[in-house]
Every structure is written in C-alpha cells, then in structure tokens.
mmCIF file with all atom_site columns, C-alpha atoms in Angstrom:
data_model
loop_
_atom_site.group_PDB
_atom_site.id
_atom_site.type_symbol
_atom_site.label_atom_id
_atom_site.label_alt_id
_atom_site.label_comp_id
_atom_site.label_asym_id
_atom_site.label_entity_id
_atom_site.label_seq_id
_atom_site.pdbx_PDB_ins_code
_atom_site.Cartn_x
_atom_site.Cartn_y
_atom_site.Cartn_z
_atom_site.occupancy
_atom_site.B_iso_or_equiv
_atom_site.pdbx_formal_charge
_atom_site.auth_seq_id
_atom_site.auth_comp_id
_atom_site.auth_asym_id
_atom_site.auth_atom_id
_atom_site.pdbx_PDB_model_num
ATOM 1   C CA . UNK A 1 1   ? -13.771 4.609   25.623  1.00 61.00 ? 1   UNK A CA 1
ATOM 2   C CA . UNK A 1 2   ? -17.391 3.957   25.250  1.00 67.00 ? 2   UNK A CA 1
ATOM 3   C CA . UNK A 1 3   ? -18.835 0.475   24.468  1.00 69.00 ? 3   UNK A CA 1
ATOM 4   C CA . UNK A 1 4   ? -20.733 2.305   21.728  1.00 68.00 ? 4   UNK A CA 1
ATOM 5   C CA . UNK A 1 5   ? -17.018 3.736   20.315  1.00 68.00 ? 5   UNK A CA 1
ATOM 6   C CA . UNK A 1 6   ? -16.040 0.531   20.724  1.00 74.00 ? 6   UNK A CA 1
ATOM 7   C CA . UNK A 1 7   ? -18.338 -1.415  19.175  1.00 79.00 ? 7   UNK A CA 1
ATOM 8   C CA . UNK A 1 8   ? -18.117 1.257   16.144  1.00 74.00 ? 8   UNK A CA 1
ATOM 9   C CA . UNK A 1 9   ? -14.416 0.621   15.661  1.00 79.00 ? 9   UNK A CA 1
ATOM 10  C CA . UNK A 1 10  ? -14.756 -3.008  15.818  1.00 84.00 ? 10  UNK A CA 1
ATOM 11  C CA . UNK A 1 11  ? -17.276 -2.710  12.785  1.00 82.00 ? 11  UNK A CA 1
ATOM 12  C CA . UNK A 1 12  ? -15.298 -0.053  10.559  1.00 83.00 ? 12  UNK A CA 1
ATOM 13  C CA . UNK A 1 13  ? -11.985 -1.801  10.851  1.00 84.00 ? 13  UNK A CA 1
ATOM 14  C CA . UNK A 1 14  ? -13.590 -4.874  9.674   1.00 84.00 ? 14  UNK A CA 1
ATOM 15  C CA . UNK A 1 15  ? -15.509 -3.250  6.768   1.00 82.00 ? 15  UNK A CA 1
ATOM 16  C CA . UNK A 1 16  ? -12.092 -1.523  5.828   1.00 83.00 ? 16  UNK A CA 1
ATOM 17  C CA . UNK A 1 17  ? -9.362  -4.298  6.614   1.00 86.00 ? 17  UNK A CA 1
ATOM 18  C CA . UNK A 1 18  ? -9.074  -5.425  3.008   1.00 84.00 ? 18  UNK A CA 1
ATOM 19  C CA . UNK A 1 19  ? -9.119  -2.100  1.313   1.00 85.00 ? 19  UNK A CA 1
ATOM 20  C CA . UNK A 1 20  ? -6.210  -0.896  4.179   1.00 88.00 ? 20  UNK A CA 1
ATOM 21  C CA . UNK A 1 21  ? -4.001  -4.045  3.250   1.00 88.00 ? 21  UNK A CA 1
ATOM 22  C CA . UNK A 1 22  ? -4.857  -3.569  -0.253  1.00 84.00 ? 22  UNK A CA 1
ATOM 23  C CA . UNK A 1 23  ? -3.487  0.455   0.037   1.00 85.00 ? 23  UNK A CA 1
ATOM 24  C CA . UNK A 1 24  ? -0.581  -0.555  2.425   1.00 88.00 ? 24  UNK A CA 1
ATOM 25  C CA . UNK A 1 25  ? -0.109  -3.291  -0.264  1.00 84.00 ? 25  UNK A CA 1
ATOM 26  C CA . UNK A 1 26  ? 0.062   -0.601  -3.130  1.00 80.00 ? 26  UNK A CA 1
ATOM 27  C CA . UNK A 1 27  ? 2.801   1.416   -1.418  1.00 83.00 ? 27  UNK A CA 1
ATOM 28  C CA . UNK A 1 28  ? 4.802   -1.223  0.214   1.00 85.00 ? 28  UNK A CA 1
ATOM 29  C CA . UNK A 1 29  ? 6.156   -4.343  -2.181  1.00 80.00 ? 29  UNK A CA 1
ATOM 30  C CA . UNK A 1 30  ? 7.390   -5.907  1.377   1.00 84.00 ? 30  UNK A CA 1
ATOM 31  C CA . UNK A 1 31  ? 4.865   -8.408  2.626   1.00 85.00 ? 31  UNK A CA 1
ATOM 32  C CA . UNK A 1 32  ? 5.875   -8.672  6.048   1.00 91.00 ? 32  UNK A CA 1
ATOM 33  C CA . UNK A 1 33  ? 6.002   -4.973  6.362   1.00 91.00 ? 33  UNK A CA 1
ATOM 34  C CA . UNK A 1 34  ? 2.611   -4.432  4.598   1.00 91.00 ? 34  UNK A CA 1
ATOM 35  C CA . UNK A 1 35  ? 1.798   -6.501  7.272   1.00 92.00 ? 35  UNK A CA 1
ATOM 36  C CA . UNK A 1 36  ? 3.389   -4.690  10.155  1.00 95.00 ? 36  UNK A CA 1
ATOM 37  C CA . UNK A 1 37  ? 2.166   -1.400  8.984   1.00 95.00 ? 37  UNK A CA 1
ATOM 38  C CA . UNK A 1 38  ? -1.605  -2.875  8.570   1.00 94.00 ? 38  UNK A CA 1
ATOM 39  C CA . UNK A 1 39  ? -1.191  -3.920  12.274  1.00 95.00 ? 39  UNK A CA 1
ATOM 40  C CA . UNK A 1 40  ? 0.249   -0.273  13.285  1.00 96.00 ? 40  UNK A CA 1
ATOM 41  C CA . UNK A 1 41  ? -2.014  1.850   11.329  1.00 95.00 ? 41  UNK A CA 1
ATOM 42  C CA . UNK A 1 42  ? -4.830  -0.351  13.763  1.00 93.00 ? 42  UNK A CA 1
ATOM 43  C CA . UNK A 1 43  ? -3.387  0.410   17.011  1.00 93.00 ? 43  UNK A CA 1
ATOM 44  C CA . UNK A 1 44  ? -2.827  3.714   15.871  1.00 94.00 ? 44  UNK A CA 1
ATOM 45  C CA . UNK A 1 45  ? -6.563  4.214   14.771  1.00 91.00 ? 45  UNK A CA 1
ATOM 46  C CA . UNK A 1 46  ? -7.722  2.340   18.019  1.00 89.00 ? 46  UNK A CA 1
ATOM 47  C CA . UNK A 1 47  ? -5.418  5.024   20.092  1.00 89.00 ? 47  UNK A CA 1
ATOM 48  C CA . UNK A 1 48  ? -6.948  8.077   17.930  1.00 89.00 ? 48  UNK A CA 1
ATOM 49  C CA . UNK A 1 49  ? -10.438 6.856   17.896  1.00 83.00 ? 49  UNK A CA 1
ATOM 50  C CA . UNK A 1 50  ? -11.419 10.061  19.622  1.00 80.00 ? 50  UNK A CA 1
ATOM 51  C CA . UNK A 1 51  ? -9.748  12.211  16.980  1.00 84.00 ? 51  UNK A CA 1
ATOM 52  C CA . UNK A 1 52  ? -11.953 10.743  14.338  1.00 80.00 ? 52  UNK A CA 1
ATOM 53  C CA . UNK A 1 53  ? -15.185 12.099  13.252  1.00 78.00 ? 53  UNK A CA 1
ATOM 54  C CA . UNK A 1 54  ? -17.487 9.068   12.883  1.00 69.00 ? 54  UNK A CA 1
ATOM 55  C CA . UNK A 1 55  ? -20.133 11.162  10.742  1.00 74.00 ? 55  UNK A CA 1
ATOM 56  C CA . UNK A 1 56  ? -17.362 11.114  8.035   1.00 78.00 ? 56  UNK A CA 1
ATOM 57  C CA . UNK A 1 57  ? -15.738 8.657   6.318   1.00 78.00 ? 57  UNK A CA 1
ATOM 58  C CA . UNK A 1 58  ? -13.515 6.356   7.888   1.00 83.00 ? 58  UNK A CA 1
ATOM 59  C CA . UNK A 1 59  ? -11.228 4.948   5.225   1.00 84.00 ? 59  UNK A CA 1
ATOM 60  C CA . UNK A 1 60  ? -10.263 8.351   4.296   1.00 85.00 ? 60  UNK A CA 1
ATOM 61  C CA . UNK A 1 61  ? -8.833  8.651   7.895   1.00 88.00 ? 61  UNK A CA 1
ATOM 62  C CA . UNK A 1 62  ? -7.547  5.075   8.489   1.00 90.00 ? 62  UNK A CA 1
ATOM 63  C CA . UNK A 1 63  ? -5.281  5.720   4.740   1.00 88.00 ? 63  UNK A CA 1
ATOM 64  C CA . UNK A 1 64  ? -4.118  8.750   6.059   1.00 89.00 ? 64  UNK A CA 1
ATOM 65  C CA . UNK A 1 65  ? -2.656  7.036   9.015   1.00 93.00 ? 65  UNK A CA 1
ATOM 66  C CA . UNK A 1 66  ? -1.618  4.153   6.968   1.00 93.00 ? 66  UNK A CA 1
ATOM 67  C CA . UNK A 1 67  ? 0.313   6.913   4.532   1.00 88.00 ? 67  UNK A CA 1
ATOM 68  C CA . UNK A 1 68  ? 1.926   8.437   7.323   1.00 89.00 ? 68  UNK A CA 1
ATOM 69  C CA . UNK A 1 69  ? 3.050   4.971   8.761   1.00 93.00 ? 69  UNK A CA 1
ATOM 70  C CA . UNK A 1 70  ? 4.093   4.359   5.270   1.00 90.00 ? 70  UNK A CA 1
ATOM 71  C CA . UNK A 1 71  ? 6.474   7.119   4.791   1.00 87.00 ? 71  UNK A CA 1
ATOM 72  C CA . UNK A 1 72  ? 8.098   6.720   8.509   1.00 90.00 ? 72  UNK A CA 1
ATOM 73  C CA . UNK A 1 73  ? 8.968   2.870   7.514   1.00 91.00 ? 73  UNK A CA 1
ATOM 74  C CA . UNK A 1 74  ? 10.800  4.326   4.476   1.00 87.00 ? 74  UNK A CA 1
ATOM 75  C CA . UNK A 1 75  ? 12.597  7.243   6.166   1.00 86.00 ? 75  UNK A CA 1
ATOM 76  C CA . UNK A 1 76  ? 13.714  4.617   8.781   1.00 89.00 ? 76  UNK A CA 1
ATOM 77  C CA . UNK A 1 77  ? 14.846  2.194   5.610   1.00 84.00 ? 77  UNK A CA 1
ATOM 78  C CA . UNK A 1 78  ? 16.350  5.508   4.773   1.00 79.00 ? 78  UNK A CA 1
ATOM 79  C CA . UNK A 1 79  ? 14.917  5.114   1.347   1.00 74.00 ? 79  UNK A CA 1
ATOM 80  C CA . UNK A 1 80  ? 13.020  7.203   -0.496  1.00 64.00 ? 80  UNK A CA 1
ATOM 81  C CA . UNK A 1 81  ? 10.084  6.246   -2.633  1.00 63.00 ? 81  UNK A CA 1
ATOM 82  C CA . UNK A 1 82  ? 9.714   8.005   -6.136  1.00 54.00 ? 82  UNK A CA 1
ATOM 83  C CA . UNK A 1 83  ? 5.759   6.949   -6.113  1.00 56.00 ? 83  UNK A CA 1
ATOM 84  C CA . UNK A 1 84  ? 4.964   8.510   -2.522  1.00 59.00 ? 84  UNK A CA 1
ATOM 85  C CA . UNK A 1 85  ? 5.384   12.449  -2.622  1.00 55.00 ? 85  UNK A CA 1
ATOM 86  C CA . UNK A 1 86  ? 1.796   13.823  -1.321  1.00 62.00 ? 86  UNK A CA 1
ATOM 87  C CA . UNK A 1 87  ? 0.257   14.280  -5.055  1.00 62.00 ? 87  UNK A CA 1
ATOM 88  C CA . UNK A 1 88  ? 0.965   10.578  -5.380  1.00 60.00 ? 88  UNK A CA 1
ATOM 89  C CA . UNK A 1 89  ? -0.703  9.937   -2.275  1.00 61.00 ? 89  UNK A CA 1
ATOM 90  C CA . UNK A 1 90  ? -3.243  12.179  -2.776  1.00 63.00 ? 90  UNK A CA 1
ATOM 91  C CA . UNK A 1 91  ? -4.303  10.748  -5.760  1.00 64.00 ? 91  UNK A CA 1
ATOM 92  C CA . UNK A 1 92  ? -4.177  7.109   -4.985  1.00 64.00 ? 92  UNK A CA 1
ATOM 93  C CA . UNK A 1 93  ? -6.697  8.104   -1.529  1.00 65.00 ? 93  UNK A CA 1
ATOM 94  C CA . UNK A 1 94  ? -8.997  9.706   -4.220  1.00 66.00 ? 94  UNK A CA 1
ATOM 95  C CA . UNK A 1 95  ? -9.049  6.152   -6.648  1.00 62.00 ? 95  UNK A CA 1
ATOM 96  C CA . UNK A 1 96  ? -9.699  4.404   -3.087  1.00 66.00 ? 96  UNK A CA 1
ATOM 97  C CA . UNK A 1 97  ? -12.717 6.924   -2.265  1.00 65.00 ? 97  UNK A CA 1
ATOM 98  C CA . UNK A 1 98  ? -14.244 6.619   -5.853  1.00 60.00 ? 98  UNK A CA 1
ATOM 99  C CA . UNK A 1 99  ? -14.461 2.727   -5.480  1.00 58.00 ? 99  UNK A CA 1
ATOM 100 C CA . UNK A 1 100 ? -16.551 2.824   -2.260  1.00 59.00 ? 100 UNK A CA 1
ATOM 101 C CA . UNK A 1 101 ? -19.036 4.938   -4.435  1.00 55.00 ? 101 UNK A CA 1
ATOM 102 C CA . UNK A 1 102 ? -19.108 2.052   -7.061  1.00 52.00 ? 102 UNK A CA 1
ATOM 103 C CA . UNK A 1 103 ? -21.412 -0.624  -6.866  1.00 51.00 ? 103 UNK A CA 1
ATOM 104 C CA . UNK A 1 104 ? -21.303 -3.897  -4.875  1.00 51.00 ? 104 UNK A CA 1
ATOM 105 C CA . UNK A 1 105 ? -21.623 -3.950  -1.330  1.00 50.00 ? 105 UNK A CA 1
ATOM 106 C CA . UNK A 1 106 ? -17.985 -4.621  -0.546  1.00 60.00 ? 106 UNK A CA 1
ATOM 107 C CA . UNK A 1 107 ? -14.547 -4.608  -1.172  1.00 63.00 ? 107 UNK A CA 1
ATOM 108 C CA . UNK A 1 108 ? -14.555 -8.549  -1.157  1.00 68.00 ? 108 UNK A CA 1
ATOM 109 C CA . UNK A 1 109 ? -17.385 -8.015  -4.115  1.00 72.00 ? 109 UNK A CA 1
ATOM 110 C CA . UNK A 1 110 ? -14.834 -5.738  -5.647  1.00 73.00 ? 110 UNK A CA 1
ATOM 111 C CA . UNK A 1 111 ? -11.951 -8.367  -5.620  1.00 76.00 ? 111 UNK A CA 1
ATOM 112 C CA . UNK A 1 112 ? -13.873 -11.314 -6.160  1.00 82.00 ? 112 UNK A CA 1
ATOM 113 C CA . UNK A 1 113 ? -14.754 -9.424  -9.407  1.00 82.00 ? 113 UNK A CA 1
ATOM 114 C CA . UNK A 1 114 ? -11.100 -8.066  -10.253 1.00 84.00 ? 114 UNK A CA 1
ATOM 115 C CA . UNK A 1 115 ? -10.196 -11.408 -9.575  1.00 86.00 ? 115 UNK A CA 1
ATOM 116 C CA . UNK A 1 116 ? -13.239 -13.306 -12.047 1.00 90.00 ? 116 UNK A CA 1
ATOM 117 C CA . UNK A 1 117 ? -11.726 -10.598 -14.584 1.00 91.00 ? 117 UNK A CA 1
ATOM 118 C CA . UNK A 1 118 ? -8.386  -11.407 -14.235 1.00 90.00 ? 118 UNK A CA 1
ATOM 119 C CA . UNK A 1 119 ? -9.439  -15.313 -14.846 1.00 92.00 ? 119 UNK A CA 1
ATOM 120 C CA . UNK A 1 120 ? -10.680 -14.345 -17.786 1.00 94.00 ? 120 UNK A CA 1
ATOM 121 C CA . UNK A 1 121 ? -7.924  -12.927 -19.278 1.00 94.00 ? 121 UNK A CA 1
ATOM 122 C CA . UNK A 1 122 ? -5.561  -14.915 -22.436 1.00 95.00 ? 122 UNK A CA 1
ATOM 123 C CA . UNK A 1 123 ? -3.278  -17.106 -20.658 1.00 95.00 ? 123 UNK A CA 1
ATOM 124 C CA . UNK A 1 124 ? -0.425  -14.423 -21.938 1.00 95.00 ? 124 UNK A CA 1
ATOM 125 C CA . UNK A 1 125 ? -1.652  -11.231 -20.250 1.00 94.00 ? 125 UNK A CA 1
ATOM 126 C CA . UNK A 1 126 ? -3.007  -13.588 -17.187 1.00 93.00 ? 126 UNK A CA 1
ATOM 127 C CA . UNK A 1 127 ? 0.219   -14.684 -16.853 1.00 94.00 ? 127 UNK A CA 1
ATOM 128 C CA . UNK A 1 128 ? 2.086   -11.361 -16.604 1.00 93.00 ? 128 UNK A CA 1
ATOM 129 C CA . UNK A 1 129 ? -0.365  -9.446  -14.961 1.00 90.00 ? 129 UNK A CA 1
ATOM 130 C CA . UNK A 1 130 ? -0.126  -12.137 -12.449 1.00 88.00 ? 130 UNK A CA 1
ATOM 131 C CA . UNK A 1 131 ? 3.469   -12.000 -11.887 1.00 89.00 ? 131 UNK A CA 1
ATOM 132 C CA . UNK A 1 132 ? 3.529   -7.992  -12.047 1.00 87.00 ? 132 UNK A CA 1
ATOM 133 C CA . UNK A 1 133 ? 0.746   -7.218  -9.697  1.00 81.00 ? 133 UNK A CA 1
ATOM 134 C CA . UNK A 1 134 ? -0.218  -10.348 -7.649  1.00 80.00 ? 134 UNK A CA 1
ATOM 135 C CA . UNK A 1 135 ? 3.956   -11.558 -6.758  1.00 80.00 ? 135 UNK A CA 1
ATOM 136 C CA . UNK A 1 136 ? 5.151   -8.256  -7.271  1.00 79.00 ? 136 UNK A CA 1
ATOM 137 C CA . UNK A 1 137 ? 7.883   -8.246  -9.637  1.00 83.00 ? 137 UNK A CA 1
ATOM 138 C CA . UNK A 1 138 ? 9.203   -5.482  -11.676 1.00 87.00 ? 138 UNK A CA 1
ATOM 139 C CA . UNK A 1 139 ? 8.373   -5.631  -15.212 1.00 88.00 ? 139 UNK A CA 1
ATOM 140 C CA . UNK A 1 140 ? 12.060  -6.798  -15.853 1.00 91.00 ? 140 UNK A CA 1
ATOM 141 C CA . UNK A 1 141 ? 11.464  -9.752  -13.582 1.00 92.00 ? 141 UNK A CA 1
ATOM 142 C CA . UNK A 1 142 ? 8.509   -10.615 -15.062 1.00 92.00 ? 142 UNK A CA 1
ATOM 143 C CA . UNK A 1 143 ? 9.941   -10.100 -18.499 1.00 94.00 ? 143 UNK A CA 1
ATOM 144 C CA . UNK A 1 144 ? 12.822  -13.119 -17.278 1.00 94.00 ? 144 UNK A CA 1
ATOM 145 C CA . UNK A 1 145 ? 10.208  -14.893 -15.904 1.00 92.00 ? 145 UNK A CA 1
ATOM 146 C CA . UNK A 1 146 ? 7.904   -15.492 -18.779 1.00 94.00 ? 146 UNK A CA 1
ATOM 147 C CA . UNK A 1 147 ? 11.203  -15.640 -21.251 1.00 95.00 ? 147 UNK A CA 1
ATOM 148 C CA . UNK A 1 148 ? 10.233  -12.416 -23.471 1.00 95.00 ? 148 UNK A CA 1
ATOM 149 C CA . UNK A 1 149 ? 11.507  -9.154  -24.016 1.00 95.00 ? 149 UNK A CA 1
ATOM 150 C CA . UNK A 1 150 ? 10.727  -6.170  -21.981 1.00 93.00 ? 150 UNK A CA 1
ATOM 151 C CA . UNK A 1 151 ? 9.108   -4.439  -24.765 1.00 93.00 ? 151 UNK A CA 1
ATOM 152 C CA . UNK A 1 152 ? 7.291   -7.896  -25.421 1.00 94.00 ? 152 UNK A CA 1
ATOM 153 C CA . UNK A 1 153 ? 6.247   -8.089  -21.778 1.00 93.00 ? 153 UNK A CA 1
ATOM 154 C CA . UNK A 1 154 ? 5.030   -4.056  -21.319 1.00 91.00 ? 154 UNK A CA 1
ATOM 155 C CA . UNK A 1 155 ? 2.473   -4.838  -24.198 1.00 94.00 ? 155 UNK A CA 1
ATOM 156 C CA . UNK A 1 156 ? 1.120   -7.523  -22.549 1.00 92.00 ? 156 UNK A CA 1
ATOM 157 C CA . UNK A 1 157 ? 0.741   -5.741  -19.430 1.00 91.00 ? 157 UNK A CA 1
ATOM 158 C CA . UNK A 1 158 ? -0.849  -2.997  -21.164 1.00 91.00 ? 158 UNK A CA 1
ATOM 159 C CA . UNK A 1 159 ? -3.318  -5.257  -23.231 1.00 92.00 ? 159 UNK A CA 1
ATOM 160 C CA . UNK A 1 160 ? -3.856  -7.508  -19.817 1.00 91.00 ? 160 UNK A CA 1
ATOM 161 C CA . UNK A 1 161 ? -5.032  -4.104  -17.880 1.00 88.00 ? 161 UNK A CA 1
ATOM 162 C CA . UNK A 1 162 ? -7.080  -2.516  -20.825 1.00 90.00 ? 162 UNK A CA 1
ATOM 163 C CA . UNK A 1 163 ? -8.989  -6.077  -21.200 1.00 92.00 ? 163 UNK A CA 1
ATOM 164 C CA . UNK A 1 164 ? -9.320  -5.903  -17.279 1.00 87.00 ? 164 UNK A CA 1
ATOM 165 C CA . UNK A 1 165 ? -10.842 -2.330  -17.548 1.00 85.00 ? 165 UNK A CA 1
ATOM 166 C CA . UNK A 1 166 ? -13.036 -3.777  -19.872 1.00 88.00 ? 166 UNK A CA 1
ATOM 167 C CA . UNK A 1 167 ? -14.658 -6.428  -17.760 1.00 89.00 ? 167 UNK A CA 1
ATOM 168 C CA . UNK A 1 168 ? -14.339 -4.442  -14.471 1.00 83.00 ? 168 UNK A CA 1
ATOM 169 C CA . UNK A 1 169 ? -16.450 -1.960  -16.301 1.00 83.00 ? 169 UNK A CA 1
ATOM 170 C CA . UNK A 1 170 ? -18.576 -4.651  -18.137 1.00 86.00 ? 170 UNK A CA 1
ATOM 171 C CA . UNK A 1 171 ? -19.302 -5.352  -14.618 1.00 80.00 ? 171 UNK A CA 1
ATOM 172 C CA . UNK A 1 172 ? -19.990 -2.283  -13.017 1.00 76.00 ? 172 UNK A CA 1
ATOM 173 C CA . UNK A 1 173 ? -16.692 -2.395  -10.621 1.00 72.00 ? 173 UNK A CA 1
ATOM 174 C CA . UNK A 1 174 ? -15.173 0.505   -12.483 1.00 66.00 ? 174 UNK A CA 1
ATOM 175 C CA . UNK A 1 175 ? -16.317 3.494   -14.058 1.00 60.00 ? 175 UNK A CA 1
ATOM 176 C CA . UNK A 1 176 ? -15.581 5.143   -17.336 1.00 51.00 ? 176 UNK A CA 1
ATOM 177 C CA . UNK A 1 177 ? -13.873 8.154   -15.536 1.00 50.00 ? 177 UNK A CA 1
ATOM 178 C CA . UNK A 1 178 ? -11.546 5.846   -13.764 1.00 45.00 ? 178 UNK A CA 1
ATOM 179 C CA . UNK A 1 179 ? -9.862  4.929   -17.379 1.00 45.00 ? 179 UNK A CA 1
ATOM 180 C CA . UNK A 1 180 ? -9.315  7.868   -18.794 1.00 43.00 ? 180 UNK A CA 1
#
C-alpha cells in the first residue's frame, strides 16, 4: 500500500470515527461490542482499502462494512434483530448521508450541538431522553427509573425529541425534511 493510500486512510477514519461509533452505537445497545465491531469494521476497511473508491464517499462504505459486521455479531449471538432487515439499514445509511450535507464542519459540531440542545431541554424530558438514548434503556426501564408510567414516560420522550428537533433545526443541524 502506498504512503499516499495510507496517509488517505489515516485521514478518513479519523474524520469518520465518531459518526462509525455513533452508527455501530445505533444498532448495537452492547458497549463493549459497539466497541469491538468499531475496531473490526477498521481492520476490515484498512484490509479493503483497495476495494474502495476514494473519489466517493467514504462513510457510505465504512457503514456498509460496519452493517455487515453488525449482522454477523448477531447471527453468532444467534439473535435476530427486528430493527436490522436491509430497509432498516438502508434507511438509517441515508439519515447518516443527509447529515454530512448539513452544516457545520463536523460530526463533533453536530454533537456538541445535539448535546447544547439536549441541555436545554425541561429537566423532565432531559431526564428521560437521557436515560433512553444516552444509557440505553428501554422505555420500560426508563419508565422505573424516573418512577412514572409508561404512557407518562412515552410522552415525555416524544415532547423531549420534538423540542430537540426544534433546536437542532433552530440551529441548522437538522433539516425540515429530516422531521417529517
């Protein structure tokens, strides 16, 4: 491998580390497998480098690795995954492309926003989109957690991510056609 393929690599795996972890991340509630599979989707990129067409985008081809990693770890779990059939997949990939077409200059802008946003939010929907999305729990969970009923705890999930919309859009993170 060239020093000039090399050198390439180096830079696009760095510019798209936190947006793979953050897709592994979305597929994976396991955080030492999100891990494992971040780490294998890179050796498996590095490996492939000459497969990869560096006029094009890279994150679409690093995800697609990272998807196909993804669904090997749960066939060898012997599980299988009601949110990762290929529409699923195909879908999430597109949400990922759209953001590098929104503004700010990277996906550390992006989170440091999400994350100002989410700040911002009543100390109710903070709390349980917190627990939900951040730790991972199931609405249930989160529902014990914060002492409230399910039905109690979906509507604050649901106010906590159309206030989020709001300021992610307020600060031109996320687009109109992402909400709808």
């Amino acid at each position: 491998m060239s020093d000039k393929a090399r050198i390439a690599f180096e830079i696009l795996a760095r510019e798209n580390s936190r947006m793979l972890t953050v897709y592994i991340r979305g597929l994976v509630r396991d955080e030492a497998a999100v891990e494992d599979l971040y780490q294998e989707a890179m050796v498996v990129a590095w490996r492939r480098l000459d497969e990869c067409d560096l006029d094009r985008p890279f994150g679409p081809w690093l995800r697609g690795i990272a998807s196909r990693l993804v669904m090997a770890h749960y066939r060898k779990l012997k599980l299988v995954p009601r949110v990762l059939d290929e529409t699923v997949l195909n879908v999430v990939d597109r949400h990922f492309e759209n953001i590098n077409f929104l503004p700010g200059d990277t996906w550390d802008d992006k989170l440091i926003a999400l994350r100002e946003c989410v700040d911002a939010l009543p100390e109710k929907q903070k709390a349980a989109i917190s627990e939900r999305y951040f730790e991972g729990l199931s609405s249930a969970e989160v529902a014990e957690q914060l002492d409230v009923s399910i039905e109690a705890c979906k509507k604050r999930l649901q106010r906590g991510r159309m206030m989020l919309a709001q300021c992610l859009k307020a600060k031109g993170v996320l687009s109109v056609s992402e909400t709808t």
